[in-house]
Amino acid sequence: MIRYARIPTPLGPLLATAEGNKLTGLYFEGGRHAPGISPTWQEDPSHAPLRRCAGQVAAYLEGKREQFDLPLAPSGTPFQQRVWNEIARIPYGATITYAELARRAGSPRSARAAGAATGRNPLSIIVPCHRVVGSGGSLTGYAGGLERKHRLLALEGAAA
């Protein structure tokens, strides 16, 4: 059963989803690729992974946390999983390009595919896809919107 919680933030509401004891999604509500809430889902903000997620996201947005410690279970293709794993390794306050991300994910000629996988990241903020930028550091693409990407990078003191 999928449980969910809406998390209010200064960047707008987030939708967190979990199955069992693992977080499966964190989306900006209304963002590209954000799922609609199914009638079969159960709203349960007190569910442990959802409660922990809300607390850690709040601490991050207050500048009090740089890393997340949550059990994750994102669903995606093997290539998407590789890309998301590499995104998760980008340090707080740093950025890399889509071309570098593709190289790190083992597909150096697949920057566009890495970009598409980045856009499908189901764990926004936690798997910090806002740290992936275009060549030359340009802000391109973000399922939550470029204004949010800019604000997240500014919070981290990242140059973009």
Short mmCIF file of C-alpha atoms in Angstrom, two decimals:
data_model
loop_
_atom_site.label_atom_id
_atom_site.label_comp_id
_atom_site.label_asym_id
_atom_site.label_seq_id
_atom_site.Cartn_x
_atom_site.Cartn_y
_atom_site.Cartn_z
CA MET A 1 0.00 0.00 0.00
CA ILE A 2 1.23 3.47 -0.86
CA ARG A 3 1.07 5.97 1.96
CA TYR A 4 1.56 9.66 1.37
CA ALA A 5 1.95 13.00 3.06
CA ARG A 6 1.84 16.57 1.88
CA ILE A 7 4.78 18.56 3.22
CA PRO A 8 4.53 22.35 3.25
CA THR A 9 7.82 24.11 2.43
CA PRO A 10 8.96 27.63 1.53
CA LEU A 11 9.37 26.32 -2.05
CA GLY A 12 5.80 25.06 -2.24
CA PRO A 13 4.11 21.86 -1.14
CA LEU A 14 5.86 18.53 -1.57
CA LEU A 15 4.17 15.16 -1.99
CA ALA A 16 6.03 12.32 -0.25
CA THR A 17 5.17 8.68 -0.93
CA ALA A 18 6.24 5.49 0.81
CA GLU A 19 5.71 1.77 0.50
CA GLY A 20 6.42 -0.26 3.58
CA ASN A 21 9.22 1.45 5.46
CA LYS A 22 10.88 3.02 2.41
CA LEU A 23 10.41 6.38 0.75
CA THR A 24 9.47 5.97 -2.92
CA GLY A 25 8.90 9.55 -3.96
CA LEU A 26 9.25 13.22 -3.10
CA TYR A 27 7.72 15.55 -5.69
CA PHE A 28 6.90 19.21 -5.93
CA GLU A 29 3.11 19.20 -6.20
CA GLY A 30 2.17 20.26 -9.71
CA GLY A 31 5.70 19.63 -10.96
CA ARG A 32 6.46 17.80 -14.15
CA HIS A 33 6.17 14.03 -13.60
CA ALA A 34 4.56 14.40 -10.16
CA PRO A 35 1.93 11.69 -9.75
CA GLY A 36 -1.67 12.38 -8.95
CA ILE A 37 -2.90 11.01 -5.65
CA SER A 38 -4.68 7.73 -6.24
CA PRO A 39 -7.86 6.85 -4.34
CA THR A 40 -6.09 3.63 -3.30
CA TRP A 41 -3.37 5.56 -1.46
CA GLN A 42 -3.62 6.28 2.25
CA GLU A 43 -2.76 9.70 3.63
CA ASP A 44 -0.60 9.06 6.69
CA PRO A 45 1.84 11.86 7.63
CA SER A 46 2.68 10.03 10.87
CA HIS A 47 4.03 6.99 8.95
CA ALA A 48 7.69 6.76 10.05
CA PRO A 49 9.46 7.25 6.68
CA LEU A 50 7.13 10.12 5.75
CA ARG A 51 7.54 11.79 9.14
CA ARG A 52 11.34 11.42 8.97
CA CYS A 53 11.35 12.78 5.42
CA ALA A 54 9.37 15.86 6.45
CA GLY A 55 11.74 16.55 9.33
CA GLN A 56 14.90 16.11 7.28
CA VAL A 57 13.59 18.21 4.38
CA ALA A 58 12.65 21.00 6.82
CA ALA A 59 16.14 20.90 8.37
CA TYR A 60 17.75 20.98 4.90
CA LEU A 61 15.68 23.97 3.80
CA GLU A 62 16.60 25.76 7.04
CA GLY A 63 20.29 25.22 6.23
CA LYS A 64 20.71 22.78 9.15
CA ARG A 65 21.23 19.56 7.14
CA GLU A 66 23.43 18.77 4.15
CA GLN A 67 22.72 15.05 3.75
CA PHE A 68 19.69 12.82 4.10
CA ASP A 69 19.48 9.59 6.03
CA LEU A 70 16.33 7.91 4.75
CA PRO A 71 15.52 4.41 3.46
CA LEU A 72 14.85 4.85 -0.27
CA ALA A 73 13.18 2.67 -2.88
CA PRO A 74 12.78 4.64 -6.12
CA SER A 75 11.34 2.75 -9.06
CA GLY A 76 13.06 3.09 -12.43
CA THR A 77 14.96 1.40 -15.23
CA PRO A 78 18.50 0.14 -14.62
CA PHE A 79 19.89 3.19 -16.48
CA GLN A 80 17.73 5.57 -14.42
CA GLN A 81 18.89 3.85 -11.23
CA ARG A 82 22.55 4.31 -12.24
CA VAL A 83 21.96 7.99 -13.02
CA TRP A 84 20.11 8.56 -9.72
CA ASN A 85 22.87 6.78 -7.79
CA GLU A 86 25.44 9.10 -9.35
CA ILE A 87 23.30 12.16 -8.62
CA ALA A 88 23.12 11.07 -4.99
CA ARG A 89 26.94 11.21 -4.87
CA ILE A 90 27.15 14.89 -5.86
CA PRO A 91 28.30 16.73 -2.73
CA TYR A 92 26.30 19.49 -1.10
CA GLY A 93 27.14 22.81 -2.71
CA ALA A 94 28.66 21.25 -5.84
CA THR A 95 27.34 20.90 -9.37
CA ILE A 96 28.17 18.71 -12.35
CA THR A 97 27.04 18.82 -15.97
CA TYR A 98 24.72 16.36 -17.66
CA ALA A 99 27.69 15.21 -19.76
CA GLU A 100 29.70 14.46 -16.62
CA LEU A 101 26.70 12.71 -15.09
CA ALA A 102 26.39 10.48 -18.17
CA ARG A 103 30.10 9.65 -17.95
CA ARG A 104 29.82 8.77 -14.27
CA ALA A 105 26.78 6.60 -14.99
CA GLY A 106 28.81 4.59 -17.51
CA SER A 107 27.32 6.06 -20.70
CA PRO A 108 29.62 8.94 -21.73
CA ARG A 109 27.80 9.60 -25.00
CA SER A 110 24.36 9.76 -23.41
CA ALA A 111 24.09 13.25 -21.91
CA ARG A 112 20.54 13.67 -23.24
CA ALA A 113 19.46 10.31 -21.84
CA ALA A 114 21.07 11.22 -18.51
CA GLY A 115 19.12 14.47 -18.62
CA ALA A 116 15.88 12.59 -19.26
CA ALA A 117 16.62 10.22 -16.37
CA THR A 118 17.41 13.21 -14.17
CA GLY A 119 14.03 14.73 -15.02
CA ARG A 120 12.33 11.49 -13.94
CA ASN A 121 14.06 11.46 -10.55
CA PRO A 122 11.26 10.52 -8.12
CA LEU A 123 13.12 11.79 -5.03
CA SER A 124 13.50 15.50 -5.58
CA ILE A 125 15.85 17.27 -3.15
CA ILE A 126 16.87 13.97 -1.48
CA VAL A 127 18.49 12.73 -4.70
CA PRO A 128 19.72 16.24 -5.52
CA CYS A 129 19.06 16.55 -9.24
CA HIS A 130 19.10 20.34 -8.81
CA ARG A 131 22.90 19.95 -8.66
CA VAL A 132 23.04 18.89 -12.33
CA VAL A 133 23.50 21.80 -14.72
CA GLY A 134 24.00 22.41 -18.40
CA SER A 135 27.38 22.87 -20.04
CA GLY A 136 29.04 26.03 -18.84
CA GLY A 137 26.98 25.90 -15.63
CA SER A 138 23.71 27.07 -17.18
CA LEU A 139 20.51 26.24 -15.32
CA THR A 140 18.55 23.96 -17.58
CA GLY A 141 15.66 21.66 -16.87
CA TYR A 142 14.20 20.91 -13.47
CA ALA A 143 10.92 19.11 -12.95
CA GLY A 144 10.16 21.45 -10.04
CA GLY A 145 10.85 24.56 -12.14
CA LEU A 146 14.00 26.60 -12.71
CA GLU A 147 13.17 29.12 -9.98
CA ARG A 148 13.20 26.32 -7.39
CA LYS A 149 16.43 24.91 -8.84
CA HIS A 150 18.03 28.35 -8.50
CA ARG A 151 16.80 28.69 -4.90
CA LEU A 152 18.07 25.23 -3.92
CA LEU A 153 21.51 25.92 -5.41
CA ALA A 154 21.59 29.33 -3.69
CA LEU A 155 20.71 27.67 -0.37
CA GLU A 156 23.73 25.40 -0.82
CA GLY A 157 26.00 28.23 -1.93
CA ALA A 158 26.58 26.49 -5.27
CA ALA A 159 27.82 28.54 -8.19
CA ALA A 160 25.59 28.15 -11.22
#
